[in-house]
Structures are given as C-alpha cells and as structure tokens.
Backbone as a printed PyTorch tensor [residue, N CA C, xyz], in Angstrom:
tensor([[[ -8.2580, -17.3960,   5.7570],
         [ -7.1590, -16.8650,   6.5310],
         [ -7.7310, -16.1490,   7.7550]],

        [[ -6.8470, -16.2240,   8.8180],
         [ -6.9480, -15.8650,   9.7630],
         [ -7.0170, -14.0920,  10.0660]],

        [[ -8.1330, -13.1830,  10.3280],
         [ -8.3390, -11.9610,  10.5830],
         [ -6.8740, -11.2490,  11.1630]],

        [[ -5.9540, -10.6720,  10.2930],
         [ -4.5000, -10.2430,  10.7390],
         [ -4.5000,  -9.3350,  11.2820]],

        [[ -3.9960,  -8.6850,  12.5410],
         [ -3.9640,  -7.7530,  13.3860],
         [ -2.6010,  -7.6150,  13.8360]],

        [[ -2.5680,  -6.0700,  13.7840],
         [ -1.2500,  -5.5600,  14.4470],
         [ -1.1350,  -5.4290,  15.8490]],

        [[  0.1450,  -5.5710,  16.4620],
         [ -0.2520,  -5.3380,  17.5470],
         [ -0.1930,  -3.7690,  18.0840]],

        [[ -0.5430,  -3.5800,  19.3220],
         [ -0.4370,  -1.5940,  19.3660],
         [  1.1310,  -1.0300,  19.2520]],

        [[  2.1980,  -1.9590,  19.7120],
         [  3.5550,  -0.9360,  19.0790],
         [  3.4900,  -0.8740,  16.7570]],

        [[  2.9550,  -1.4840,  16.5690],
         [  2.6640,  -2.0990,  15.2340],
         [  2.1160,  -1.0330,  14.6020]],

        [[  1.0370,  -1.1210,  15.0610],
         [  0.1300,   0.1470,  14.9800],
         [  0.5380,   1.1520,  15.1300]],

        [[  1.0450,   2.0940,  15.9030],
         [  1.7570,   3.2620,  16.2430],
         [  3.1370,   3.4350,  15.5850]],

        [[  4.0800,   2.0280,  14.9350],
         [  4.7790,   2.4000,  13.8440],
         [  4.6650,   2.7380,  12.5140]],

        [[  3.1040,   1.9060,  11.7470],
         [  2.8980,   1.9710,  11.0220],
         [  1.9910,   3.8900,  10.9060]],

        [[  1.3340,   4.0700,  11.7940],
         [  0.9160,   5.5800,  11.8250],
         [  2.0380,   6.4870,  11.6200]],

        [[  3.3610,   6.0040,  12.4040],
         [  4.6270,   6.9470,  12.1330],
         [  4.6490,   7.3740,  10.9370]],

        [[  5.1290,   5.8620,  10.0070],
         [  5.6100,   5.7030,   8.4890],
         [  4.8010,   6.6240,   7.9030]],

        [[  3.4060,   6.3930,   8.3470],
         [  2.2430,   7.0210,   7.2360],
         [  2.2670,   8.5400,   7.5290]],

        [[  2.6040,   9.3030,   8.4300],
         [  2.1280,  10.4010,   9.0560],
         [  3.7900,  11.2460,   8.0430]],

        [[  4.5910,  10.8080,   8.0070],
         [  5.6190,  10.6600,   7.0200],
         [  5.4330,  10.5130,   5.4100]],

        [[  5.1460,   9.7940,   5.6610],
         [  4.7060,   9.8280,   3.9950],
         [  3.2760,  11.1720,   3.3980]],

        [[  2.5940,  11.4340,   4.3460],
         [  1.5490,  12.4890,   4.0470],
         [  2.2580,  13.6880,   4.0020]],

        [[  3.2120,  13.6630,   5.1690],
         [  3.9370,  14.9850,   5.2320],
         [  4.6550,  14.9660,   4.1800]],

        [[  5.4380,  14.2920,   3.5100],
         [  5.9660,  14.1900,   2.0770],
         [  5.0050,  15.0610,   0.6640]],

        [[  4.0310,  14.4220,   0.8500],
         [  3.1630,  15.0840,  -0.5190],
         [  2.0460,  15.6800,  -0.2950]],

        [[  1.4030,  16.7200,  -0.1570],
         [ -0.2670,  16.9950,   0.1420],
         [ -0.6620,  16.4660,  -1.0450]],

        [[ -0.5490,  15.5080,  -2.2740],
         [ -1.1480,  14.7150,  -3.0700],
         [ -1.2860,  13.9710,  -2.2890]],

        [[ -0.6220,  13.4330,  -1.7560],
         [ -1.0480,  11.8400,  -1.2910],
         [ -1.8420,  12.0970,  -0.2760]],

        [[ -3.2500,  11.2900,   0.1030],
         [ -4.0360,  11.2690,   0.6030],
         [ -4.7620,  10.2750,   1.0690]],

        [[ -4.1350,   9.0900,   0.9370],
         [ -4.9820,   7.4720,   1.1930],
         [ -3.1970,   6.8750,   1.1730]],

        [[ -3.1450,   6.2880,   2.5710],
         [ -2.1350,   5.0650,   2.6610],
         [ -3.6150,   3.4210,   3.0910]],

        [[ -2.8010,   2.5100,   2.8880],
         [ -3.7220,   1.2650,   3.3190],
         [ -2.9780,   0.1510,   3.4650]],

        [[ -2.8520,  -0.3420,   4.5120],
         [ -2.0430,  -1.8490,   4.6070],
         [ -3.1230,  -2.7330,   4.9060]],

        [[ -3.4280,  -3.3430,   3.6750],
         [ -4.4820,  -4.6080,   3.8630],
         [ -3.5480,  -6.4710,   3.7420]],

        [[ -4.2760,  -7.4270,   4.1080],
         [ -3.7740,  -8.6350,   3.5180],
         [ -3.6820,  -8.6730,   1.9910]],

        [[ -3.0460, -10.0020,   1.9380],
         [ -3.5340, -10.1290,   0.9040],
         [ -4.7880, -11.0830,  -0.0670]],

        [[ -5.1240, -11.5340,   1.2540],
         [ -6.7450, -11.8660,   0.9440],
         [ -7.9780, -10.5750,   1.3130]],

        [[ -7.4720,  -9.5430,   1.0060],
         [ -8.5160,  -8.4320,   1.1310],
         [ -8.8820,  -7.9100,   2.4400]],

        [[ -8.1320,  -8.2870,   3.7310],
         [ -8.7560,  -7.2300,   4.9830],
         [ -7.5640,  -6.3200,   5.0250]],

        [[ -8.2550,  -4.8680,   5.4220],
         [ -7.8020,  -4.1880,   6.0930],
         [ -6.7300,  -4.1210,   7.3520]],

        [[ -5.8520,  -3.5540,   7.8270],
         [ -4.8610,  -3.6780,   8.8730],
         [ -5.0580,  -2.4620,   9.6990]],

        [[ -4.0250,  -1.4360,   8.6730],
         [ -4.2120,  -0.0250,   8.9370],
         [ -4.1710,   0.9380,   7.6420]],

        [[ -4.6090,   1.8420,   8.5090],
         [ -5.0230,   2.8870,   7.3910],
         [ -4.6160,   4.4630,   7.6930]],

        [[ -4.6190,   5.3030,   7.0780],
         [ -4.1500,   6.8230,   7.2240],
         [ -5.0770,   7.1420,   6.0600]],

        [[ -6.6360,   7.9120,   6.4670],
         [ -6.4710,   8.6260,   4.7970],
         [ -7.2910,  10.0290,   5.7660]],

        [[ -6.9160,  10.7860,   4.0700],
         [ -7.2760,  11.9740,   4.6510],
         [ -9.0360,  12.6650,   3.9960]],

        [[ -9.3410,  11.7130,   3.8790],
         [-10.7390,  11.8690,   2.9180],
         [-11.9110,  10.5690,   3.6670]],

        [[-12.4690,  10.1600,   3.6240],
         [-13.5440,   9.4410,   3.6850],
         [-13.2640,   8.5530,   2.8150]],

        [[-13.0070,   7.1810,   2.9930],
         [-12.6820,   6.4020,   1.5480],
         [-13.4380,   5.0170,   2.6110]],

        [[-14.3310,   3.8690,   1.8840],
         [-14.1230,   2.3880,   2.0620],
         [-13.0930,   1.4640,   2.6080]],

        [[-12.4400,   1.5680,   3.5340],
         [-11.3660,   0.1400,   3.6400],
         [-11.1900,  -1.0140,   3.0620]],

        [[-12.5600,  -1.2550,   3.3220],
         [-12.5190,  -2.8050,   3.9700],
         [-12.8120,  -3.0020,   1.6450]],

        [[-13.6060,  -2.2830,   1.2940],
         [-13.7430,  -2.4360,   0.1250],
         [-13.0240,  -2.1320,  -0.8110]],

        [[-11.4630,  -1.2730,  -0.9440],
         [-10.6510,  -0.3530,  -1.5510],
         [ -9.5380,  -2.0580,  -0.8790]],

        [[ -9.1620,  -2.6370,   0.2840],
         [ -8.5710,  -3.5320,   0.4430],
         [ -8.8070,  -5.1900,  -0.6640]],

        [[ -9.5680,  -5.3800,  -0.1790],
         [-10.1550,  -6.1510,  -1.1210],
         [ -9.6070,  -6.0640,  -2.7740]],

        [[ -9.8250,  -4.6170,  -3.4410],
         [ -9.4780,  -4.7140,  -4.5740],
         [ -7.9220,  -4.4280,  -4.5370]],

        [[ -7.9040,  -3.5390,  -3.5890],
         [ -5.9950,  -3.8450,  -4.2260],
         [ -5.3940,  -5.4250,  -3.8520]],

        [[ -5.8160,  -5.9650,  -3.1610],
         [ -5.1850,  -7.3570,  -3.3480],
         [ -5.6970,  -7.8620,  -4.5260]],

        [[ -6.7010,  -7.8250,  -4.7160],
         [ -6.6560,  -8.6690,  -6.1210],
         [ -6.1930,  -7.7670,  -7.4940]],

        [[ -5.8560,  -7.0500,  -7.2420],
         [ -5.5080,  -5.9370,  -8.4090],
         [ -3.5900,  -6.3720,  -8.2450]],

        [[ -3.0960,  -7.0110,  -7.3250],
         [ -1.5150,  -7.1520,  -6.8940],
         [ -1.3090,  -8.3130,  -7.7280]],

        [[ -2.4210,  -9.4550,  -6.9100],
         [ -2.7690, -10.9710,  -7.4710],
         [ -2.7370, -10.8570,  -9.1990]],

        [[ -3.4380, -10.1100,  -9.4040],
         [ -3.2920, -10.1350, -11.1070],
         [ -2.2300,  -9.7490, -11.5640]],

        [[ -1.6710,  -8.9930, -11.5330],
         [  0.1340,  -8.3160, -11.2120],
         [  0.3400,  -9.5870, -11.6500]],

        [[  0.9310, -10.3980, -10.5780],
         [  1.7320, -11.3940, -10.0100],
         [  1.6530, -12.5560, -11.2680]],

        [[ -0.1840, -12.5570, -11.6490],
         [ -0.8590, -13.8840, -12.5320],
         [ -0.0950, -13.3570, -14.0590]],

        [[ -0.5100, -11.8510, -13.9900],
         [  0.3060, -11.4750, -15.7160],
         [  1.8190, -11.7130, -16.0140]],

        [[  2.6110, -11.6140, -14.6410],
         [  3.8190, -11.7310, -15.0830],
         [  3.8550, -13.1560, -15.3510]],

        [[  3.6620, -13.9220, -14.4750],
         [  3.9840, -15.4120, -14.5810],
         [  3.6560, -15.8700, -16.1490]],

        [[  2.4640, -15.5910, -16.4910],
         [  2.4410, -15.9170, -17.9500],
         [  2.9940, -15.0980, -18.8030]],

        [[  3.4670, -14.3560, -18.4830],
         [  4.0800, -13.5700, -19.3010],
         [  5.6810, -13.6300, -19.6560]],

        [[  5.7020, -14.7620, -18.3470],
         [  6.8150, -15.7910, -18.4400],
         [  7.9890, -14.2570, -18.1390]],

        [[  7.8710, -13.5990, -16.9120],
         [  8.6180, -12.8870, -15.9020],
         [  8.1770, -13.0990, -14.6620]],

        [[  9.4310, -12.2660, -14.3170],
         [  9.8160, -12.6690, -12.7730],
         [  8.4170, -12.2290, -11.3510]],

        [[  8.6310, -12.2080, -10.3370],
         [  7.3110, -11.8500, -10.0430],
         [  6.9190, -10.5090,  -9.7610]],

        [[  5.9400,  -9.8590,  -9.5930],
         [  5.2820,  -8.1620, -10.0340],
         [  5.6310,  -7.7900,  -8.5710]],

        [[  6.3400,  -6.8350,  -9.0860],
         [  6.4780,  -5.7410,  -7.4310],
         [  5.5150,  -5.0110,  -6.9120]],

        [[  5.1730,  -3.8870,  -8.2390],
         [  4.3190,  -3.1680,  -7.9900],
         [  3.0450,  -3.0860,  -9.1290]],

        [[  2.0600,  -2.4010,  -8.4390],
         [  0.8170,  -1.9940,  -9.4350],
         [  0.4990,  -0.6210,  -9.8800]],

        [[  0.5260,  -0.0720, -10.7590],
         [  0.1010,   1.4040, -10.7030],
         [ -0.7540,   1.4970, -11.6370]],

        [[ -2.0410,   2.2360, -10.9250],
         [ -3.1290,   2.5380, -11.6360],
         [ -3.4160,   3.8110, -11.7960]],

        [[ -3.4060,   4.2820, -13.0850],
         [ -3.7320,   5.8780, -13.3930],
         [ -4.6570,   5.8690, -13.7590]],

        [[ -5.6850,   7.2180, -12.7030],
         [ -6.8320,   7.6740, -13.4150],
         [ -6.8210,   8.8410, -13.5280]],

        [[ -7.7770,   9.3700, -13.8640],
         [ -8.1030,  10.7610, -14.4530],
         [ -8.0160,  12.0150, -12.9150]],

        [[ -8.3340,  11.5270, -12.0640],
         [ -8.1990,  12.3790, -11.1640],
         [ -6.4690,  11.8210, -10.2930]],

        [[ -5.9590,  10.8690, -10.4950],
         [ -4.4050,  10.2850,  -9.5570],
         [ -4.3060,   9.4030,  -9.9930]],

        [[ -3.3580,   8.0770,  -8.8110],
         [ -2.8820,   7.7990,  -9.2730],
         [ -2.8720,   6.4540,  -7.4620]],

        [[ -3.1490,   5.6060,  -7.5150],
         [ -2.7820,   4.2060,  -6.9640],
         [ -1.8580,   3.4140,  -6.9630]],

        [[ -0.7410,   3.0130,  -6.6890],
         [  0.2900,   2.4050,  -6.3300],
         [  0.6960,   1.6810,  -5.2440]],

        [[  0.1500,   0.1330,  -5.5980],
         [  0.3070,  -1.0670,  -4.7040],
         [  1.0630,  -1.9520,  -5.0230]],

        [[  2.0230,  -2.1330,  -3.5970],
         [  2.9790,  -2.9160,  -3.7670],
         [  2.8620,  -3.9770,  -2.5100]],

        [[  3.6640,  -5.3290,  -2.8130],
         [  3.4880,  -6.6470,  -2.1820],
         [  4.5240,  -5.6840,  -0.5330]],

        [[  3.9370,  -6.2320,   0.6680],
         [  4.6840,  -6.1200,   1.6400],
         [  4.6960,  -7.0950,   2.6810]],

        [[  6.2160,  -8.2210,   2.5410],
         [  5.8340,  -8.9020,   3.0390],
         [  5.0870,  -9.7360,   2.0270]],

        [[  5.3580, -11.2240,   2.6440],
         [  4.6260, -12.3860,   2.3810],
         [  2.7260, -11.8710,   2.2320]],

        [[  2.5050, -11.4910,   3.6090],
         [  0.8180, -11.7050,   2.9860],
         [  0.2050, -10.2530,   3.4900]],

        [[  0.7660,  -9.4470,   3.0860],
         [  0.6390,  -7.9590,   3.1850],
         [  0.8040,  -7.0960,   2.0450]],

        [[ -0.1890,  -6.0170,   2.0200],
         [ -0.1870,  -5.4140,   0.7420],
         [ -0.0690,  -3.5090,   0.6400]],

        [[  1.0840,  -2.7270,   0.5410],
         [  1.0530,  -1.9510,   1.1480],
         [  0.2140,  -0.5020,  -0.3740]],

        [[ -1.2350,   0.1940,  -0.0160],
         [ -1.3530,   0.8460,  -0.9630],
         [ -1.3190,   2.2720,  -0.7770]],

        [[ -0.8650,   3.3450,  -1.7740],
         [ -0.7820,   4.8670,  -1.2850],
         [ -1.8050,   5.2720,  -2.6080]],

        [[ -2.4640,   6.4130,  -2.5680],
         [ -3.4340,   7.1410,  -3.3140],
         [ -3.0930,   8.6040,  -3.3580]],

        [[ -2.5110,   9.3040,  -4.1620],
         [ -2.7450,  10.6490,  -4.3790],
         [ -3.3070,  10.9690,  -6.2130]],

        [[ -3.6230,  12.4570,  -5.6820],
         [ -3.7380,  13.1370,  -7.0670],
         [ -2.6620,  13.1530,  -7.7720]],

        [[ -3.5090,  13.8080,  -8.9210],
         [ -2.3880,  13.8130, -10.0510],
         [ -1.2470,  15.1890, -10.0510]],

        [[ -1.2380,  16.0770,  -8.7030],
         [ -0.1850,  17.0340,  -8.5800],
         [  0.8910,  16.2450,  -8.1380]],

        [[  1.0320,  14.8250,  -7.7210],
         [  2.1120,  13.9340,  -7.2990],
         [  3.3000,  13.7960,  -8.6360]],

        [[  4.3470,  13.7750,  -8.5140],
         [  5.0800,  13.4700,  -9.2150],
         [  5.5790,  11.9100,  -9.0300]],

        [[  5.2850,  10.7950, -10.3800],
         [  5.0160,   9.4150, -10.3790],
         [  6.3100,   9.4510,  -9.6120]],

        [[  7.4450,   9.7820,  -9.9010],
         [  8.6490,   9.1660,  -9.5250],
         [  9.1090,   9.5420,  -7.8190]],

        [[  7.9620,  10.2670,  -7.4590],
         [  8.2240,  10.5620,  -5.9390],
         [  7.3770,   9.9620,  -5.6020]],

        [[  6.0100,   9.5840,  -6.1040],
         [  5.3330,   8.7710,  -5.4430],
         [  5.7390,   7.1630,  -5.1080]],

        [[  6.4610,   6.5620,  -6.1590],
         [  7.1730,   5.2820,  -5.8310],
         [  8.0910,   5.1350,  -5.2020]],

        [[  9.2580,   6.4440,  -4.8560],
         [ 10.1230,   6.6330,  -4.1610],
         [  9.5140,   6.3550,  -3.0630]],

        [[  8.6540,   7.3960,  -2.3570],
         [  7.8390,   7.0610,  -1.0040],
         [  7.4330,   6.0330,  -0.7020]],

        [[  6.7800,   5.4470,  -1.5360],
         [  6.0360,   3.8220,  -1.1800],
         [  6.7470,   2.6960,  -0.9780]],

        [[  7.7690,   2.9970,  -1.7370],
         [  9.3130,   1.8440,  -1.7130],
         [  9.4300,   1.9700,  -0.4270]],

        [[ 10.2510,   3.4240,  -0.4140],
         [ 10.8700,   3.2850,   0.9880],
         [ 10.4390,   2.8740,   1.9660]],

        [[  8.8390,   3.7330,   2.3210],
         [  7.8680,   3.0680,   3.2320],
         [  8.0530,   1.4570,   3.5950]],

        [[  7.6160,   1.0250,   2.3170],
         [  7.2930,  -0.1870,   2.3770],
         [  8.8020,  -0.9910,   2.8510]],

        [[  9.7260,  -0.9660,   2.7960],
         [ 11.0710,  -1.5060,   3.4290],
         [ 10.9430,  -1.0680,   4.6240]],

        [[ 10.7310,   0.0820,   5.7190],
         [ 10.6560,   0.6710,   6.9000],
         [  9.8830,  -0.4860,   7.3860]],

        [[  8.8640,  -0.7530,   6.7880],
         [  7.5010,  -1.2500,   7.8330],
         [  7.8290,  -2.9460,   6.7670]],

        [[  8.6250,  -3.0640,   6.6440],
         [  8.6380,  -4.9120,   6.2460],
         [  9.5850,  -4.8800,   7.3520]],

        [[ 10.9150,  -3.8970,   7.9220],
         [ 11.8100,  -4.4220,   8.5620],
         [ 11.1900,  -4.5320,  10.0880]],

        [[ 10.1480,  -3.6780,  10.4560],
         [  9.5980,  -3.5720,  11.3690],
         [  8.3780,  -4.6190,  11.7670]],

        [[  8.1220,  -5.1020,  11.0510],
         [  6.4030,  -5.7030,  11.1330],
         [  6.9300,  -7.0350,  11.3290]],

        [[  6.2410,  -7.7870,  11.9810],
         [  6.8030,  -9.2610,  12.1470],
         [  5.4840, -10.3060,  11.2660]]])
C-alpha cells in the first residue's frame, strides 16, 4: 500500500480532535491514527512513545479483532481493548483503511474512555476523505 498522508487542513483537524480528547482526560496520553497496514498518519502523545512501531501493532491487534469474530461466526469487530497493569489501549477501525488508537492510565474511567474514542472517531471519519 501506498504511504497515506494527510493533507495540512487534515492534519490540523485531526490535532483539533486530539487536543480535545487530551483535554477530556489527563489519563489519556497517546492518540495515533495509523493505516491499517501499520504506518503512522498522525499522532498526539504526551510521553515519548514509538509510532511507527505502536502503529504497526495496533493494526494487527484490530486485524485479529476482525479474524476472531469472523470465526467466531459474528459480525465484524469494532473495537479492541487491551488492559494492562499500568492502562488501558483502545483501537478502533476508522474508516476503510484507517485505524484510530487512544492510550491512557488506569485513572481513566473505561466507559469515558470509549465514549471519547467513538465520538472522536465519527468527527474525523466525517471529516477525513
């Protein structure tokens, strides 16, 4: 696949969404819109984190989503949520070949954290071409 790039109004909407969503939680601390063959797009984090390598796995961490439901003989996987010991990861499909992921600690409350990412993620599907 072809290296996907936003263009600069793209870019500067998607910083909106994200700059929004941080202001929402001081848990949350890592937004990431990668493909879904693993590159990077854009990003917001507030820590030092990998892109290009944290992209990569949430697409294939979506992809498996998608592979369990099918055999699992359901419909197809919206979202992913991965809990660890320090937070909490939540990646969802955006868009055909876009993958939208948010990262906070565990002071996040799960049900505000999916609230946010939903919504997000509808803002910037209606926006993104």
């Amino acid at each position: 696949m072809t290296q996907y790039k936003f263009s600069e109004k793209s870019e500067a909407f998607c910083q909106e969404v994200f700059a929004q969503m941080l202001s929402s939680s001081d848990a949350i601390y890592g937004i990431l819109i990668s493909t879904v063959d693993g590159h990077d797009v854009a990003k917001n984090f507030r820590k030092d984190m990998p892109a290009s390598k944290l992209s990569a796995m949430m697409s294939s961490i979506l992809a498996l989503g998608e592979t369990i439901a099918v055999e699992a003989q359901q419909q197809q996987c919206r979202y992913v949520i991965v809990e660890n010991s320090d937070g909490y990861i939540l990646t969802l499909k955006l868009k055909d070949r876009l993958v939208l992921s948010v990262i906070a600690t565990t002071r996040v409350n799960l049900g505000m954290l999916h609230s946010v990412s939903r919504n997000a993620a509808e803002k910037l599907a209606a926006h993104i071409r």
